[in-house]
XYZ file of C-alpha atoms in Angstrom:
350
model
C 21.894 33.725 -3.536
C 18.105 33.853 -3.872
C 16.145 32.396 -6.787
C 12.678 33.224 -8.058
C 12.051 29.611 -9.039
C 13.374 26.181 -8.032
C 16.634 24.946 -9.533
C 15.499 22.881 -12.519
C 17.594 19.735 -12.963
C 17.519 17.495 -16.026
C 18.660 13.889 -15.569
C 20.740 12.188 -18.267
C 20.316 8.427 -17.904
C 17.560 6.561 -16.053
C 19.348 3.408 -14.901
C 19.543 1.999 -11.385
C 21.928 4.659 -10.126
C 19.551 7.397 -11.303
C 16.971 6.182 -8.799
C 19.383 6.726 -5.910
C 20.168 10.254 -7.031
C 16.523 11.095 -7.698
C 15.437 9.857 -4.274
C 17.883 12.306 -2.689
C 16.969 15.243 -4.892
C 13.195 14.835 -4.757
C 13.199 15.981 -1.115
C 15.853 18.667 -1.495
C 14.419 22.181 -0.937
C 14.646 24.553 -3.871
C 15.044 21.782 -6.471
C 12.794 20.357 -9.159
C 13.523 17.367 -11.400
C 12.301 18.917 -14.609
C 13.274 16.521 -17.426
C 14.900 13.163 -18.163
C 16.823 11.893 -21.192
C 17.109 8.130 -21.719
C 17.348 6.249 -25.028
C 15.332 3.232 -23.779
C 11.684 4.308 -23.972
C 10.253 1.984 -21.317
C 12.911 2.924 -18.784
C 12.547 6.615 -19.609
C 8.792 6.683 -19.149
C 8.849 4.593 -15.976
C 11.415 6.929 -14.412
C 9.450 10.013 -15.444
C 6.237 8.604 -13.998
C 7.910 7.624 -10.727
C 9.274 11.132 -10.126
C 6.539 13.227 -11.713
C 8.761 14.450 -14.553
C 6.738 15.898 -17.423
C 9.403 16.371 -20.096
C 11.296 13.442 -21.564
C 13.594 12.833 -24.518
C 15.609 10.050 -26.048
C 18.450 12.467 -26.890
C 19.964 14.528 -24.069
C 20.661 17.403 -26.463
C 16.950 18.169 -26.572
C 16.983 18.900 -22.842
C 19.831 21.382 -23.222
C 17.546 23.506 -25.398
C 14.586 23.406 -22.993
C 13.520 26.334 -20.852
C 13.705 25.750 -17.104
C 16.765 23.498 -17.164
C 19.348 25.177 -14.955
C 21.541 22.148 -14.254
C 22.065 18.605 -15.517
C 22.780 15.385 -13.656
C 24.828 13.016 -15.833
C 24.403 9.352 -14.867
C 25.613 7.556 -17.971
C 28.413 5.136 -18.941
C 31.910 6.536 -18.558
C 32.603 7.207 -22.243
C 29.653 9.622 -22.395
C 30.811 11.824 -19.507
C 33.301 13.809 -21.582
C 30.997 14.838 -24.471
C 27.941 15.334 -22.267
C 29.785 17.531 -19.783
C 31.325 19.681 -22.517
C 28.028 20.182 -24.357
C 26.162 20.941 -21.149
C 28.681 23.537 -20.036
C 28.594 25.138 -23.485
C 24.827 25.360 -23.098
C 25.495 27.299 -19.859
C 24.184 24.594 -17.530
C 25.629 23.687 -14.164
C 26.792 20.069 -14.224
C 26.760 17.267 -11.684
C 28.369 14.160 -13.186
C 28.751 10.640 -11.817
C 32.302 9.502 -11.147
C 34.762 8.878 -12.696
C 35.034 12.349 -14.127
C 36.495 10.900 -17.344
C 38.399 7.936 -18.686
C 41.654 9.899 -18.835
C 43.187 12.981 -17.270
C 43.087 14.632 -20.697
C 39.294 14.265 -20.826
C 39.080 15.755 -17.341
C 41.335 18.674 -18.286
C 39.074 19.531 -21.209
C 36.079 19.627 -18.845
C 37.916 21.831 -16.353
C 38.907 24.257 -19.103
C 35.321 24.472 -20.377
C 33.954 25.056 -16.872
C 36.469 27.854 -16.345
C 35.546 29.375 -19.697
C 31.778 29.354 -19.111
C 31.764 30.113 -15.387
C 29.333 27.252 -14.754
C 29.749 24.872 -11.848
C 31.130 21.359 -12.421
C 30.833 18.699 -9.728
C 31.720 14.996 -9.726
C 29.874 12.600 -7.418
C 32.646 10.990 -5.400
C 30.030 9.922 -2.873
C 32.499 8.327 -0.439
C 33.444 11.869 0.606
C 30.084 11.867 2.433
C 30.561 8.355 3.837
C 30.476 7.916 7.619
C 34.004 6.486 7.867
C 35.607 9.201 5.749
C 33.816 11.998 7.592
C 34.699 10.586 11.015
C 38.296 9.751 10.133
C 38.980 13.164 8.604
C 37.518 14.877 11.646
C 39.695 12.863 14.033
C 42.800 13.355 11.906
C 42.103 17.087 11.889
C 41.862 16.964 15.679
C 45.283 15.299 15.853
C 44.003 11.969 17.176
C 46.427 9.744 15.237
C 49.222 12.189 14.580
C 50.547 12.431 11.031
C 49.056 9.892 8.570
C 51.890 7.800 7.164
C 50.439 4.512 5.897
C 47.102 3.294 4.593
C 45.262 0.458 2.920
C 41.903 0.150 1.200
C 40.173 -3.077 0.211
C 37.247 -2.337 -2.097
C 35.115 -5.104 -3.553
C 31.779 -5.605 -5.254
C 29.762 -8.220 -7.127
C 29.738 -7.327 -10.832
C 30.069 -10.689 -12.592
C 26.541 -10.657 -14.071
C 27.124 -7.335 -15.810
C 30.713 -8.209 -16.719
C 29.508 -11.341 -18.509
C 26.676 -9.547 -20.340
C 27.983 -8.734 -23.857
C 25.466 -5.875 -24.149
C 26.607 -4.133 -20.986
C 29.318 -1.479 -20.827
C 30.534 -2.337 -17.313
C 34.257 -3.013 -17.221
C 34.749 -2.602 -20.970
C 38.110 -1.164 -21.938
C 36.692 1.173 -24.589
C 33.503 2.489 -22.940
C 34.353 2.226 -19.260
C 38.014 3.097 -19.746
C 39.197 -0.115 -18.086
C 38.085 -2.477 -15.374
C 37.934 -2.204 -11.614
C 40.735 0.393 -11.398
C 38.757 3.151 -13.158
C 35.574 2.092 -11.384
C 36.097 1.331 -7.692
C 39.739 2.366 -7.821
C 38.765 5.903 -8.757
C 36.557 6.068 -5.644
C 39.248 5.033 -3.178
C 42.108 6.801 -4.949
C 40.215 10.011 -4.249
C 40.026 9.108 -0.554
C 43.737 8.329 -0.536
C 44.467 11.762 -1.989
C 42.236 13.355 0.655
C 43.965 11.535 3.517
C 47.581 11.715 2.337
C 47.824 14.644 -0.076
C 49.476 14.950 -3.453
C 50.142 11.578 -5.099
C 53.626 11.136 -6.538
C 53.870 7.748 -8.232
C 52.091 4.404 -8.594
C 52.909 0.749 -9.110
C 50.175 -1.704 -10.126
C 49.352 -5.331 -10.797
C 46.091 -6.818 -12.043
C 44.323 -8.785 -14.764
C 41.053 -10.276 -15.948
C 40.841 -13.383 -13.779
C 37.121 -14.214 -13.618
C 35.139 -12.357 -16.302
C 34.841 -14.290 -19.552
C 34.435 -11.615 -22.220
C 37.690 -10.472 -23.867
C 36.684 -6.803 -24.106
C 36.633 -6.477 -20.300
C 39.494 -4.941 -18.386
C 41.068 -6.104 -15.129
C 38.480 -7.512 -12.721
C 40.924 -7.955 -9.824
C 44.117 -6.110 -8.969
C 45.951 -3.708 -6.724
C 48.026 -0.564 -6.879
C 50.305 1.170 -4.396
C 50.572 4.958 -4.262
C 53.497 6.929 -2.853
C 52.649 10.514 -1.845
C 54.889 13.565 -1.717
C 54.416 13.546 2.046
C 56.312 10.244 2.134
C 53.164 8.286 3.041
C 52.234 5.103 1.195
C 48.822 3.562 0.611
C 47.828 0.224 -0.959
C 44.533 -0.284 -2.792
C 43.208 -3.831 -3.391
C 40.231 -3.932 -5.759
C 37.851 -6.630 -6.934
C 34.840 -6.680 -9.240
C 34.090 -10.277 -8.216
C 34.935 -10.883 -4.532
C 31.456 -9.782 -3.499
C 30.107 -13.037 -4.930
C 32.019 -14.945 -2.270
C 30.939 -12.512 0.462
C 27.199 -12.458 -0.194
C 24.644 -14.899 1.179
C 22.166 -14.902 -1.705
C 21.761 -11.576 -3.463
C 24.630 -9.099 -3.320
C 27.864 -8.428 -1.486
C 30.133 -5.388 -1.487
C 32.311 -3.446 0.878
C 35.228 -1.185 1.674
C 37.676 -1.814 4.504
C 40.125 0.979 5.233
C 43.057 1.405 7.621
C 44.759 4.751 8.183
C 47.898 4.561 10.333
C 49.407 7.661 11.873
C 52.414 8.412 14.032
C 50.180 8.340 17.151
C 47.324 5.985 16.342
C 45.229 4.051 13.844
C 41.750 4.413 12.358
C 39.955 1.506 10.737
C 36.525 1.352 9.188
C 34.405 1.394 6.088
C 31.186 -0.337 5.121
C 29.940 -3.846 4.374
C 26.829 -4.770 2.392
C 25.689 -8.375 2.554
C 22.326 -8.867 0.873
C 20.161 -6.227 2.603
C 22.393 -5.937 5.695
C 24.371 -2.695 5.482
C 26.941 -1.948 8.188
C 29.196 1.096 8.614
C 31.946 1.355 11.173
C 34.890 3.412 12.421
C 37.202 2.323 15.237
C 40.016 4.402 16.716
C 43.059 2.724 18.247
C 45.570 4.725 20.315
C 48.427 3.477 22.498
C 47.565 3.253 26.190
C 43.866 3.967 25.635
C 40.746 1.921 25.130
C 39.536 1.583 21.564
C 36.791 3.996 20.580
C 34.020 2.736 18.315
C 32.109 5.597 16.716
C 28.406 4.894 16.164
C 27.153 5.632 12.647
C 24.030 7.748 12.279
C 20.789 5.803 11.992
C 20.067 7.535 8.722
C 22.178 9.553 6.327
C 21.554 13.222 7.028
C 23.156 14.401 3.816
C 24.012 13.269 0.324
C 26.602 14.518 -2.089
C 23.833 15.668 -4.463
C 22.397 17.830 -1.700
C 25.819 19.347 -1.037
C 26.288 20.160 -4.720
C 22.837 21.741 -4.990
C 23.577 23.901 -1.956
C 26.859 24.903 -3.551
C 25.062 26.011 -6.715
C 22.382 27.870 -4.766
C 24.524 29.496 -2.075
C 28.116 29.357 -3.260
C 29.097 27.081 -0.341
C 32.247 25.027 -0.959
C 31.494 21.492 -2.227
C 32.780 18.398 -0.378
C 34.901 17.451 -3.396
C 36.035 19.610 -6.292
C 36.315 18.796 -9.971
C 40.089 19.133 -9.609
C 40.007 16.517 -6.843
C 38.079 14.236 -9.195
C 40.561 14.890 -11.982
C 43.496 13.951 -9.765
C 41.796 10.693 -8.753
C 41.652 9.827 -12.457
C 45.320 10.794 -12.778
C 46.246 8.273 -10.063
C 44.271 5.542 -11.840
C 45.802 6.508 -15.176
C 49.281 6.080 -13.664
C 48.177 2.648 -12.393
C 47.207 1.655 -15.932
C 50.538 2.851 -17.276
C 52.223 0.744 -14.607
C 50.171 -2.298 -15.638
C 51.427 -1.911 -19.196
C 55.044 -1.028 -18.436
C 55.732 -3.124 -15.345
C 57.395 -0.063 -13.813
C 56.554 2.568 -11.209
C 54.856 5.464 -12.991
C 54.575 9.148 -12.075
C 51.173 10.746 -11.447
C 50.191 13.646 -13.716
C 48.961 15.771 -10.800
C 47.440 19.245 -11.075
C 47.078 21.696 -8.220
């Protein structure tokens, strides 16, 4: 598909995560960051100046009426994803939205229906689909290196206590975020579990607010176990606060994953300790030496780049909106399990 002009992208939200997305898109061929919407004036103008964006607005709806806006990049708190996605699609804009797709599967289903109705593209930024470990592990599984995947575990942790204890911030709030660490980090790794093991069947969960002080926050530590229709099982341990114990001075976060197959085992993930970022993937097979795969020195792709290429060329994206919806469905079953104390079925869609 050829275009007479660059793909004009409007950014909704100019917080810290917007910088990461903008840095990727500013060097992407055939793309122009054309406008930004952000209610905080100082943040909005600083972001616009940094990326040479001429058009700004406090209200994102103004950007939907502007000429030259072909697509929108939604980087806002979780409760705004649903209305912003629907209004953008109705305005006939392609949409790239930060994960989670929505707070509930019902919100996600409404977005999918609107995208189907308008014919516009809808993408959700499950960025771990472009992570070194996931890419390497999926390639080796596809090559038969570990046989059939039958068991897995993910340990995902970060350092969110400052934002959790800020009464003005939305992070981890039950109403705006949709819950605590399950809908946040859990949505990330639940998507990877679905990619590795297939259709999720049912979930059992345990978790609570153990460290954060504010009563409107959801669970800050917990775990859920997913059984898949393949018979495989995967456990997900999640923490909003363990990164504080891992860091030296500034920030700590990480993901450790193990994927066990009938013929071998893959382990890997990433660890961030202050400014030290390490990625790894190790393959273990009976009767053979371990293989440690070297990560690239620099990322050669981002999920934003993949989505832009999909819009421009029709190439398949690394993760679909239906994939993102089913990750939310797994998390939603985990929340039902938290409330009921029982194993809960996943509301999966094919």
